[in-house]
Tab-separated table of N, CA and C in Angstrom:
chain	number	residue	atom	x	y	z
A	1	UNK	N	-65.920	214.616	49.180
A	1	UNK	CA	-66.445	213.923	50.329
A	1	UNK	C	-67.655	213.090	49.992
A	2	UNK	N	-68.489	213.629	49.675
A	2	UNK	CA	-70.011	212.454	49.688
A	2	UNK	C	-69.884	211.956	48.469
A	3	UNK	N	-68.587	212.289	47.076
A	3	UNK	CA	-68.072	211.368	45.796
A	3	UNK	C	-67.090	209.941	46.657
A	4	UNK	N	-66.474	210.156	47.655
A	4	UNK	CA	-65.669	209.401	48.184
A	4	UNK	C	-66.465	208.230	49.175
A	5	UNK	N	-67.575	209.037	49.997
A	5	UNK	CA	-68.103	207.778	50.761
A	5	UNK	C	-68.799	207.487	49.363
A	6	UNK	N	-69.520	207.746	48.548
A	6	UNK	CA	-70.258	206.968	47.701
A	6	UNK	C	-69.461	205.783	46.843
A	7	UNK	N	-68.526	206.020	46.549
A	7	UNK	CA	-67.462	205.019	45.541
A	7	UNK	C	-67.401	204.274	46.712
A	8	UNK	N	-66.835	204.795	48.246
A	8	UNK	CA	-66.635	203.560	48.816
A	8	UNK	C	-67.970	202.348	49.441
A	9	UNK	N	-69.189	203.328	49.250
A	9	UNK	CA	-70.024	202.466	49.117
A	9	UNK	C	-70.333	201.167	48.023
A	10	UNK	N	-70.104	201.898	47.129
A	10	UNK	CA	-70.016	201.011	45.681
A	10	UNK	C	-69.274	199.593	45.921
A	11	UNK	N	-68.041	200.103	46.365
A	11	UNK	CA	-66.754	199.145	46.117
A	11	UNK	C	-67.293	198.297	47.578
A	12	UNK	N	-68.092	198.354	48.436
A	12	UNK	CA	-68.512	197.581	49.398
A	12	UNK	C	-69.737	196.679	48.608
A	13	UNK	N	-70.611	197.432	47.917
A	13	UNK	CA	-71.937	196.668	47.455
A	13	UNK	C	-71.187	195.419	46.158
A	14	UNK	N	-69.955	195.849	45.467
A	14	UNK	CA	-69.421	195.206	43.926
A	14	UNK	C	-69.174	193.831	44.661
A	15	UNK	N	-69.849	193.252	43.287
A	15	UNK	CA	-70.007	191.294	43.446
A	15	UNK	C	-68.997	190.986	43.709
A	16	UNK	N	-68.510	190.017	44.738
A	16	UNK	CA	-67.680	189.275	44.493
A	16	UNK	C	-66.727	188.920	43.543
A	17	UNK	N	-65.842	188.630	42.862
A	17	UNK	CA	-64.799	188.212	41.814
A	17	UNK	C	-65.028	186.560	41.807
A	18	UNK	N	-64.782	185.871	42.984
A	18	UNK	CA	-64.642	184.887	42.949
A	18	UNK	C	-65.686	183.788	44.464
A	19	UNK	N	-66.890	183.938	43.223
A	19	UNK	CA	-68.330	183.567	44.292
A	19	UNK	C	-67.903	181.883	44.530
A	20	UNK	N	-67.341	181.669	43.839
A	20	UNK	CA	-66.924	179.648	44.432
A	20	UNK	C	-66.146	179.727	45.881
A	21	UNK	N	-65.627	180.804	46.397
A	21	UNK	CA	-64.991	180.921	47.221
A	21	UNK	C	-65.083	180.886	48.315
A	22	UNK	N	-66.697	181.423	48.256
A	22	UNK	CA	-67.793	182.306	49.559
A	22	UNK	C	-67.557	181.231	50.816
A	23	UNK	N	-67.905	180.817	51.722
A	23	UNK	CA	-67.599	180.264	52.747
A	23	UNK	C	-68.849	179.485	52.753
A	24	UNK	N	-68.619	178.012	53.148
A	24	UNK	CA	-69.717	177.659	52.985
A	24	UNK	C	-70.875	177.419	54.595
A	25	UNK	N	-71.865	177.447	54.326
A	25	UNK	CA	-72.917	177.656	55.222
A	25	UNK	C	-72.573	176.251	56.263
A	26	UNK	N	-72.641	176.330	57.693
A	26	UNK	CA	-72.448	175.278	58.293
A	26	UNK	C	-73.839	174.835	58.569
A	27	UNK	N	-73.971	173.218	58.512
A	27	UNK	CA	-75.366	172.864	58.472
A	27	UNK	C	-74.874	171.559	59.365
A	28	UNK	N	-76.267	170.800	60.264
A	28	UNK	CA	-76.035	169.913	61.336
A	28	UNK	C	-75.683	168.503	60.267
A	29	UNK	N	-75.203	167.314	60.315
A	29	UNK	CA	-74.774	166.164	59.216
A	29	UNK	C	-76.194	165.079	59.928
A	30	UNK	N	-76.384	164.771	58.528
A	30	UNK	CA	-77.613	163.934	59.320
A	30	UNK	C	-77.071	162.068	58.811
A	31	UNK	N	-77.389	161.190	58.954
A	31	UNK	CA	-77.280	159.921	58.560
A	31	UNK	C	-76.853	159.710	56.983
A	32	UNK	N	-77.959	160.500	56.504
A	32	UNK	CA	-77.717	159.938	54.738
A	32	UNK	C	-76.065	161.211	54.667
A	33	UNK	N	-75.980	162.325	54.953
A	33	UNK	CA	-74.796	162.436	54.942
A	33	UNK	C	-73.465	161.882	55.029
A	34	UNK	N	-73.209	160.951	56.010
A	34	UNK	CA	-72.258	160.077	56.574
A	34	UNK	C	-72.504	159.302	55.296
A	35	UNK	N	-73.544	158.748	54.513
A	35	UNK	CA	-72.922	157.768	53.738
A	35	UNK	C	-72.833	158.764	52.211
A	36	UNK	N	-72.665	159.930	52.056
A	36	UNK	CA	-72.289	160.313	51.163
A	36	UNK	C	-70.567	160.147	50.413
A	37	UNK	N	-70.404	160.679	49.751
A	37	UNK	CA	-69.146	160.353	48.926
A	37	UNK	C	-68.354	161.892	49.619
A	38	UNK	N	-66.666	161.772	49.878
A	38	UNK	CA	-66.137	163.449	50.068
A	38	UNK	C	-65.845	164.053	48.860
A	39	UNK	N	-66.415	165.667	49.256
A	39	UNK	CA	-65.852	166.430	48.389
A	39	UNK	C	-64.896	165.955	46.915
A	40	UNK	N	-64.858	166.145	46.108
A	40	UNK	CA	-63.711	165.919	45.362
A	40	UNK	C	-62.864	166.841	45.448
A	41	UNK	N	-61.722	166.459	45.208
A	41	UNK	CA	-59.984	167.034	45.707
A	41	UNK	C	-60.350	167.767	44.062
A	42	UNK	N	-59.778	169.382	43.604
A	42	UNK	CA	-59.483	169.857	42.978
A	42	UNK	C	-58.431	169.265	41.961
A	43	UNK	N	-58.350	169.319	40.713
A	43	UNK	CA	-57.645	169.042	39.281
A	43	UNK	C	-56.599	170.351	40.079
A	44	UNK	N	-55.002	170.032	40.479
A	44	UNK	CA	-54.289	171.448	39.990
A	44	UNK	C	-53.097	171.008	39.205
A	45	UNK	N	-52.376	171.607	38.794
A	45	UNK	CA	-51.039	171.080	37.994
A	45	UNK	C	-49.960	171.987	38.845
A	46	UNK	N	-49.300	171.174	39.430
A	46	UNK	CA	-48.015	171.905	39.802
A	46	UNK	C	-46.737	172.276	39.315
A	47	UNK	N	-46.271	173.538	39.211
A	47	UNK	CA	-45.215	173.826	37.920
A	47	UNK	C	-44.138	174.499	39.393
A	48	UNK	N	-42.765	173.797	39.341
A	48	UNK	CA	-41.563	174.234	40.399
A	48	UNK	C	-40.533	174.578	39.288
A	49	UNK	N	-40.191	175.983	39.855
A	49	UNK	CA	-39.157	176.512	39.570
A	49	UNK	C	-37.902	176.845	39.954
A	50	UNK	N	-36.674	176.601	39.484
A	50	UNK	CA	-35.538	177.088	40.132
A	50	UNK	C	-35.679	178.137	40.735
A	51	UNK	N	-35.348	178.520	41.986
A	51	UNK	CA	-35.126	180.327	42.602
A	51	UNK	C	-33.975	180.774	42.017
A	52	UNK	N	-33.019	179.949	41.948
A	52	UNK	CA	-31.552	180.496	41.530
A	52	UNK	C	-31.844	180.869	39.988
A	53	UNK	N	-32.279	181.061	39.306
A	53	UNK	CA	-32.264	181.236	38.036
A	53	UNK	C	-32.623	182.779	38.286
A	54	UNK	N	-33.408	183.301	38.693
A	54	UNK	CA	-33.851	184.748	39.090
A	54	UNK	C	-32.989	185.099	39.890
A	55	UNK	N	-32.565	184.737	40.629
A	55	UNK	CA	-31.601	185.651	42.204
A	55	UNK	C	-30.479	184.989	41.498
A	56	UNK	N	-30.019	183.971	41.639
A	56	UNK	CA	-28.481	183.907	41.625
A	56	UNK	C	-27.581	184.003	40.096
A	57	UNK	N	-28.870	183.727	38.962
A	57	UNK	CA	-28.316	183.845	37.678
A	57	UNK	C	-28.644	184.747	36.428
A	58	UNK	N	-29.685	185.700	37.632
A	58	UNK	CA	-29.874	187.347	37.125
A	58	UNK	C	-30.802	187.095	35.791
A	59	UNK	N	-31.703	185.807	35.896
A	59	UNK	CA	-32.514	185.809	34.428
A	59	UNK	C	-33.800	186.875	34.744
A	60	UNK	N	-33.676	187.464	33.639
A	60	UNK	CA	-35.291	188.543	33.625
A	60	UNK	C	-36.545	187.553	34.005
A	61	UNK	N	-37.570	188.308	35.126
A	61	UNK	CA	-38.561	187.639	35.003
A	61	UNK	C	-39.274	187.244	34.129
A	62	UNK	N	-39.657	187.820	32.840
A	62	UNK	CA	-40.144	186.970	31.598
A	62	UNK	C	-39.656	185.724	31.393
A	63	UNK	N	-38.266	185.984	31.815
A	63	UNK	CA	-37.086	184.803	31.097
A	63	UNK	C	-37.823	183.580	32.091
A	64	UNK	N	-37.898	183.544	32.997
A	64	UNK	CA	-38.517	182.544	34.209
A	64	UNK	C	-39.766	182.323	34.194
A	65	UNK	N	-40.604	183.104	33.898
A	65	UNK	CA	-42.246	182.658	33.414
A	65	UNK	C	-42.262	181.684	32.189
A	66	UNK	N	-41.031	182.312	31.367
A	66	UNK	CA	-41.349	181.452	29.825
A	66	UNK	C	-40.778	180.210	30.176
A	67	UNK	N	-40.056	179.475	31.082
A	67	UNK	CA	-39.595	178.684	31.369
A	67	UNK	C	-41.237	177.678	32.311
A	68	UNK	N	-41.718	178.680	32.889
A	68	UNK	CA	-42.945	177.811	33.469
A	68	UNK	C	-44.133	177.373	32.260
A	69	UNK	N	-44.267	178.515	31.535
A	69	UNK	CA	-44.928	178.392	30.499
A	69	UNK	C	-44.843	177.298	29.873
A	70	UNK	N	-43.432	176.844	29.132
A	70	UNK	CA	-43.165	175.371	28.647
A	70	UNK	C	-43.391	174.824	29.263
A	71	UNK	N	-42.860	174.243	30.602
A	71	UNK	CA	-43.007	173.314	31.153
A	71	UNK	C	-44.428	172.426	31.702
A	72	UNK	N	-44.893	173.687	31.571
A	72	UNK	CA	-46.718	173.484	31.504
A	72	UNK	C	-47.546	173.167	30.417
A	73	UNK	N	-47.126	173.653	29.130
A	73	UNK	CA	-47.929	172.864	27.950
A	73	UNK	C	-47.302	171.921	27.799
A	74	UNK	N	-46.231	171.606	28.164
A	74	UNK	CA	-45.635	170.200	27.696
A	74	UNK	C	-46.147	169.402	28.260
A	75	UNK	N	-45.903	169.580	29.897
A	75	UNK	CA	-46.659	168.598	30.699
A	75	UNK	C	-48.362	168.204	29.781
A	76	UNK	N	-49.163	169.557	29.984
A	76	UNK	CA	-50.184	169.212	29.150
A	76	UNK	C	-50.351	168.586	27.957
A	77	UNK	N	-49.518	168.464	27.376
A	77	UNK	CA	-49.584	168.120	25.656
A	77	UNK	C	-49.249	166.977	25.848
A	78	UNK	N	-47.979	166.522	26.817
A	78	UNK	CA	-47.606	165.414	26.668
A	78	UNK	C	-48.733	164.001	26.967
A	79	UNK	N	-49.468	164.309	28.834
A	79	UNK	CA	-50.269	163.516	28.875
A	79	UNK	C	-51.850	164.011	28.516
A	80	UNK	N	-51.952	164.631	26.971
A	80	UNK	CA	-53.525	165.186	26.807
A	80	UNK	C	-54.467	163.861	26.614
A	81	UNK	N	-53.864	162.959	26.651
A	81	UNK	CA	-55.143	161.718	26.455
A	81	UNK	C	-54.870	161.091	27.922
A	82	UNK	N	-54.626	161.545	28.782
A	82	UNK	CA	-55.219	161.162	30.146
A	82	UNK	C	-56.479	161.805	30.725
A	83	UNK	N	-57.766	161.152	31.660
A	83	UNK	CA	-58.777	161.675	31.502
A	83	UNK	C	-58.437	163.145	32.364
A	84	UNK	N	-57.712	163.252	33.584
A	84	UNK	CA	-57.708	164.391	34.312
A	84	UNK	C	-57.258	165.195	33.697
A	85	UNK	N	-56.429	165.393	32.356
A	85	UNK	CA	-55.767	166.321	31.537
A	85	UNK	C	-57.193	166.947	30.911
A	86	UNK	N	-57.916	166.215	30.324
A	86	UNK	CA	-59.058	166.298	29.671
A	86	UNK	C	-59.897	167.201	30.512
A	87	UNK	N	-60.097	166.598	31.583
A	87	UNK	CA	-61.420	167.264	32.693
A	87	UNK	C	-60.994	169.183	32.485
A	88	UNK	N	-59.569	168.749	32.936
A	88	UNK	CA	-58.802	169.739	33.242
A	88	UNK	C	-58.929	170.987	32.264
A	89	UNK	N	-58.522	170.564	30.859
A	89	UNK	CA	-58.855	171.296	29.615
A	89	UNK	C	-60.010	171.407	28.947
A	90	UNK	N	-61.194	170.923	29.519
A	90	UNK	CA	-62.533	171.331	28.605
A	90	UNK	C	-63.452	172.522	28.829
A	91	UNK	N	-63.845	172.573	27.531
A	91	UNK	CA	-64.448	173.867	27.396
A	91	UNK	C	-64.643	174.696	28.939
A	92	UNK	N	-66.047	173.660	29.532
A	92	UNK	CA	-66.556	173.907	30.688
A	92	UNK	C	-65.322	174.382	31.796
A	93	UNK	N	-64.770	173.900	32.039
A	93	UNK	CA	-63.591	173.892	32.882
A	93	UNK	C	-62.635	174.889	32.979
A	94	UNK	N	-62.098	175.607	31.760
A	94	UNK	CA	-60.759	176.280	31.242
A	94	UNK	C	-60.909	177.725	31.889
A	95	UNK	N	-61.639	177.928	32.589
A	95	UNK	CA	-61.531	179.376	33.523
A	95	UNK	C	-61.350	178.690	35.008
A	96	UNK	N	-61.360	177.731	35.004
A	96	UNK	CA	-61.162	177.459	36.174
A	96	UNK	C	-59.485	176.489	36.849
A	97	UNK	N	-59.114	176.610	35.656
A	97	UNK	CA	-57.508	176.061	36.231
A	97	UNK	C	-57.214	176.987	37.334
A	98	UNK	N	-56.493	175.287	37.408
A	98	UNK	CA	-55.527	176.118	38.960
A	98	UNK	C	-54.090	175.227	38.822
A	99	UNK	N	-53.167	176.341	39.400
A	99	UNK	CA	-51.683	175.948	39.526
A	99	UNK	C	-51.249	176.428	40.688
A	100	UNK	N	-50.342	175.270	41.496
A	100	UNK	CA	-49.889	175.684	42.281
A	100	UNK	C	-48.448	175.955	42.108
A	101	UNK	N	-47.543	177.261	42.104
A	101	UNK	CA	-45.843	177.066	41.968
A	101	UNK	C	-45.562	177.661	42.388
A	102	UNK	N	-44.352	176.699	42.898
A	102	UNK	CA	-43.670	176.094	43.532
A	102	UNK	C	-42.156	176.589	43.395
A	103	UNK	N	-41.128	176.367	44.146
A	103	UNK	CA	-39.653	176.907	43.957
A	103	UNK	C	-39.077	176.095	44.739
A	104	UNK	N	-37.386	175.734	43.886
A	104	UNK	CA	-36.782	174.866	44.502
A	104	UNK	C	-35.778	175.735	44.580
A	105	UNK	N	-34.452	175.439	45.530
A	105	UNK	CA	-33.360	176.149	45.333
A	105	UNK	C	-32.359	176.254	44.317
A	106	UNK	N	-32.392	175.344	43.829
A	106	UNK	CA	-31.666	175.019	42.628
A	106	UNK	C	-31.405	173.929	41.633
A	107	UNK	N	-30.731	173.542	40.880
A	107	UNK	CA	-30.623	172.596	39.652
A	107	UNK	C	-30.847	170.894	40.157
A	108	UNK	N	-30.159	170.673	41.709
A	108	UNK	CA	-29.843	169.812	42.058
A	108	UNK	C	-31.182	169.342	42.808
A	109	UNK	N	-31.594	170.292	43.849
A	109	UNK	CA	-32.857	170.220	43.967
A	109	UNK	C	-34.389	169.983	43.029
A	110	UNK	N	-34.211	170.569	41.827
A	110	UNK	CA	-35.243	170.260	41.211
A	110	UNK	C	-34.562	168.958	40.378
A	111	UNK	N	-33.685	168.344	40.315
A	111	UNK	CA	-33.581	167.007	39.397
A	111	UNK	C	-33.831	165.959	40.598
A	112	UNK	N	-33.534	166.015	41.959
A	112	UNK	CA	-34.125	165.097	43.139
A	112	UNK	C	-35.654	164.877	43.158
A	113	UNK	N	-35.974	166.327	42.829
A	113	UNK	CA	-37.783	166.191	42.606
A	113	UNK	C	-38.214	165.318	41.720
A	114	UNK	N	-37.686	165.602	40.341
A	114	UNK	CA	-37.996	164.892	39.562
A	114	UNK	C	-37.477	163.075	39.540
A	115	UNK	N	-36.462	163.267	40.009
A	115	UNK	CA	-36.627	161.911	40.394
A	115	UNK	C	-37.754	161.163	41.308
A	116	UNK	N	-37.920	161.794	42.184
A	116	UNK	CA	-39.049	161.476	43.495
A	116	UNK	C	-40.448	160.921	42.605
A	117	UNK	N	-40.624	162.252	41.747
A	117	UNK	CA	-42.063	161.880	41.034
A	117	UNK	C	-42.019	160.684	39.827
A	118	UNK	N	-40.699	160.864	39.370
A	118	UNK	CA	-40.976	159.175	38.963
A	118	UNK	C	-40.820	158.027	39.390
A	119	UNK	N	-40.216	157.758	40.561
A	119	UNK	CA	-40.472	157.038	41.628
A	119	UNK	C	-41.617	156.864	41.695
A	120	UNK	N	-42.269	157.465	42.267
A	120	UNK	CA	-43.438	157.492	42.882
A	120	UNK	C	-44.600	157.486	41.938
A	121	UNK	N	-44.391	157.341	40.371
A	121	UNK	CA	-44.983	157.198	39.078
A	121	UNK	C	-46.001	158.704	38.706
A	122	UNK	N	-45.318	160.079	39.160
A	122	UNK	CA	-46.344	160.750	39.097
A	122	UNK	C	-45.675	161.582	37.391
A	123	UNK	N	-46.867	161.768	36.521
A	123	UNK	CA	-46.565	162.263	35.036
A	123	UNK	C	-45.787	163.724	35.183
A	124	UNK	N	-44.848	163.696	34.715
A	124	UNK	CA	-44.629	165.441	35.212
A	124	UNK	C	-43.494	165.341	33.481
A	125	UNK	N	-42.996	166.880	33.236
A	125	UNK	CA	-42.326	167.127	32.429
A	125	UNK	C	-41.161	167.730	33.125
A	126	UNK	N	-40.025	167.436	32.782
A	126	UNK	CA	-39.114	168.128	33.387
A	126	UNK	C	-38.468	168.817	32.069
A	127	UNK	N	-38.685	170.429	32.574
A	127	UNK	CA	-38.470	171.147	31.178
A	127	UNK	C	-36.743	171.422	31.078
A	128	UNK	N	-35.924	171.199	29.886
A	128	UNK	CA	-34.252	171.012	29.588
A	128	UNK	C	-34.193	172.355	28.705
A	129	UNK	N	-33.784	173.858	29.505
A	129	UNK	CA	-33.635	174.475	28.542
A	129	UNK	C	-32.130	174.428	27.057
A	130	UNK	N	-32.647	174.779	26.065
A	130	UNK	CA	-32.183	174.363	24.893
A	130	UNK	C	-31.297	175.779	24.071
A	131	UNK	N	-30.494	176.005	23.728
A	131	UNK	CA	-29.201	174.599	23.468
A	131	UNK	C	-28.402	174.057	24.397
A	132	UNK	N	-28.521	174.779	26.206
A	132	UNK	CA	-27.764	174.201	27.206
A	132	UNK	C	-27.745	172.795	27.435
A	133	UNK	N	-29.049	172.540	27.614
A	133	UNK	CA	-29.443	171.359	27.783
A	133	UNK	C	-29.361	170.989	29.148
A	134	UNK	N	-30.029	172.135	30.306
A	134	UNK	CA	-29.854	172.086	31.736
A	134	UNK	C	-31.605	172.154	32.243
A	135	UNK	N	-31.962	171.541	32.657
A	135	UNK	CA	-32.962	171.585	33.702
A	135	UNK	C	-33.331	173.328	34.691
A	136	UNK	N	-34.712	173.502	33.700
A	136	UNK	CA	-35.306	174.973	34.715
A	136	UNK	C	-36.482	174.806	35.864
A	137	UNK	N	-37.264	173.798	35.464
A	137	UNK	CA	-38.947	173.717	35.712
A	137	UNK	C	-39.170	172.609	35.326
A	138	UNK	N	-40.024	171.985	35.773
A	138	UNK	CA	-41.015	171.124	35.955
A	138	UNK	C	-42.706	171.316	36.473
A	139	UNK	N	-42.960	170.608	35.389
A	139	UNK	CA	-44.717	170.435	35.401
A	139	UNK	C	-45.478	169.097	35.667
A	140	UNK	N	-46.248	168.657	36.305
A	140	UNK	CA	-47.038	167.640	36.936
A	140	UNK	C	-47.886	168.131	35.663
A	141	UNK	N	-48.499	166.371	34.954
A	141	UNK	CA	-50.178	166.847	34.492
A	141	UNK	C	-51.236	167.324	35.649
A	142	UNK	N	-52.095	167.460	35.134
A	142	UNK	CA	-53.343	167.509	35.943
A	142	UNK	C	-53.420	166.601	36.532
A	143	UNK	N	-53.461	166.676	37.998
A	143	UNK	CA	-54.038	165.418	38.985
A	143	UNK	C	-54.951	165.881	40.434
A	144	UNK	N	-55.676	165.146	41.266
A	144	UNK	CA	-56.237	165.365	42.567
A	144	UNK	C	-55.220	166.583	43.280
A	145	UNK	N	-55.356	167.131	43.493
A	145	UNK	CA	-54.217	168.080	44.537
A	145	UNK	C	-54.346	166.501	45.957
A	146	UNK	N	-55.262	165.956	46.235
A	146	UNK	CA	-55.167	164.969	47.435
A	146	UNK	C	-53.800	164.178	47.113
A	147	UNK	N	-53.889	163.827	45.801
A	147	UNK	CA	-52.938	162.364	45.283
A	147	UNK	C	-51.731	162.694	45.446
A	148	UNK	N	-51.123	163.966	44.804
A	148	UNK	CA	-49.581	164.175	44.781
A	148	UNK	C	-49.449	165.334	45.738
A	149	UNK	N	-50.238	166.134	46.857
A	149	UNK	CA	-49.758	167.303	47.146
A	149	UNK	C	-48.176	166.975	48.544
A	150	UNK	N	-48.403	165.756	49.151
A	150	UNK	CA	-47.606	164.975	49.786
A	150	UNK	C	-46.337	165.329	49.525
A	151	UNK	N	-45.777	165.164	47.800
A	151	UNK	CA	-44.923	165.078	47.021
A	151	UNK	C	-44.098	166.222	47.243
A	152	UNK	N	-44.576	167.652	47.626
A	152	UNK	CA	-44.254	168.904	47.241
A	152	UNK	C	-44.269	169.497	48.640
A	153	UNK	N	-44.335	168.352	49.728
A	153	UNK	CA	-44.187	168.828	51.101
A	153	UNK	C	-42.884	169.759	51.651
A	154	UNK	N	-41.575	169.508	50.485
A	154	UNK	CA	-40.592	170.234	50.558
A	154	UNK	C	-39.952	171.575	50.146
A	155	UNK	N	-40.918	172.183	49.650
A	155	UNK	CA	-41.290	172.652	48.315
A	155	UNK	C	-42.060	174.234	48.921
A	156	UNK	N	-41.227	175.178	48.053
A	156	UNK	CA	-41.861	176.675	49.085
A	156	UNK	C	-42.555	177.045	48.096
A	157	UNK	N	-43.392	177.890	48.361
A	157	UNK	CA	-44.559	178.610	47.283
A	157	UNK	C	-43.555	179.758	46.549
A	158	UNK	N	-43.773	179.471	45.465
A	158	UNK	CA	-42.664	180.941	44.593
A	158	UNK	C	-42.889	181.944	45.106
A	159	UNK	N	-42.233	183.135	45.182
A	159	UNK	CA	-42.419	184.065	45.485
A	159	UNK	C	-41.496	185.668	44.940
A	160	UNK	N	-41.453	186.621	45.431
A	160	UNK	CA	-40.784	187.701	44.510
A	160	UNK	C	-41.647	188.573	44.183
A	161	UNK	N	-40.871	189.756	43.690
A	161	UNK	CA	-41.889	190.792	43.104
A	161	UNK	C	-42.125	191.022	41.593
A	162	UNK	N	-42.549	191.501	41.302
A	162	UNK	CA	-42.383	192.328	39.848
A	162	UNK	C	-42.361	193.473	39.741
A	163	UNK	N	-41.230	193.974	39.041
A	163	UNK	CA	-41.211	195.295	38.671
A	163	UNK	C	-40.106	195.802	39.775
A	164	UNK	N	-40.686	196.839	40.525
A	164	UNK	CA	-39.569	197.355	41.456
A	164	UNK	C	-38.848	198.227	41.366
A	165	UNK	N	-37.865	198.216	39.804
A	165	UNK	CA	-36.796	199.303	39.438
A	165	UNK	C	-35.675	199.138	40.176
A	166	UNK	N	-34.802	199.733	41.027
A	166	UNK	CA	-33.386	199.219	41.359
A	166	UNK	C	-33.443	200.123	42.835
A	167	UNK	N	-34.603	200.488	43.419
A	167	UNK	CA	-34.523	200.513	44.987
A	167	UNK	C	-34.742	200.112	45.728
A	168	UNK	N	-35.258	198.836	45.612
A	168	UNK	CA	-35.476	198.004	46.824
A	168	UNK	C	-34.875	197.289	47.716
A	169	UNK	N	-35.215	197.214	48.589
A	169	UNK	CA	-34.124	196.746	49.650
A	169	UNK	C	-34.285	195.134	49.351
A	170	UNK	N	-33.158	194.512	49.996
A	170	UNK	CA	-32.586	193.094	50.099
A	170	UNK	C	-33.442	192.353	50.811
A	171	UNK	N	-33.536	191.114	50.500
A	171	UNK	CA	-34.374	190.455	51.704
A	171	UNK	C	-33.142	189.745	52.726
């Protein structure tokens, strides 16, 4: 008992994880405000994945991470001499990536995407797993989340579990 409220005291007083987060203080906007510059839009890289590759074609979740994995250094590697790739990857910076992913329903769906974004001229990798030579994932370089998030308006946040074992119920 007084080991239990004390830990749960603890775990009430323990810092924050993620102090950029904190909410920010509301303050009245005065003149020189209004002519300030907005916020800058966050560097994220967006990486979309087939759903059907996990549910309908029974690949192990590793098997589907390693598929995001490529598709993400490639994207990176490919455009590393663009400056937002750069911002994105320096020293200062590299704890602070962010990705947003993404899931499409399937093969047909994610090659429409990728068409869209080159349309629309945005850098992305569309990863061809090998020796099939079929389309899993796709990666955006680093850009504004403002500039391309438009793009991905169709587009569900991945989702699923890990782990589990073989009792879980169906969705």
């Amino acid at each position: 008992p007084a080991s239990s409220s004390s830990s749960s005291r603890a775990l009430a007083l323990a810092p924050r994880r993620h102090p950029a987060r904190r909410a920010m203080a509301t303050t009245t906007a005065t003149a020189s405000d209004a002519d300030a510059p907005p916020p800058s839009s966050p560097l994220v890289q967006y990486v979309v994945l087939r759903k059907d590759l996990g549910q309908g074609l029974g690949w192990p979740l590793g098997s589907v991470c390693a598929q995001a994995a490529h598709a993400a250094v490639a994207a990176v590697w490919t455009f590393k001499d663009h400056d937002d790739t750069r911002a994105y990857c320096a020293p200062g910076a590299i704890d602070e990536m962010r990705k947003v992913v993404l899931e499409v329903k399937g093969e047909a769906q994610l090659t429409t995407l990728a068409g869209r974004l080159t349309e629309a001229g945005v850098d992305h990798k569309l990863w061809m797993e090998q020796p099939e030579n079929y389309p899993t994932c796709l990666s955006t370089r680093p850009y504004r989340k403002s500039e391309i998030a438009h793009l991905f308006k169709k587009c569900n946040l991945a989702k699923g579990t890990i782990g589990g074992g073989g009792g879980g119920g169906g969705s």
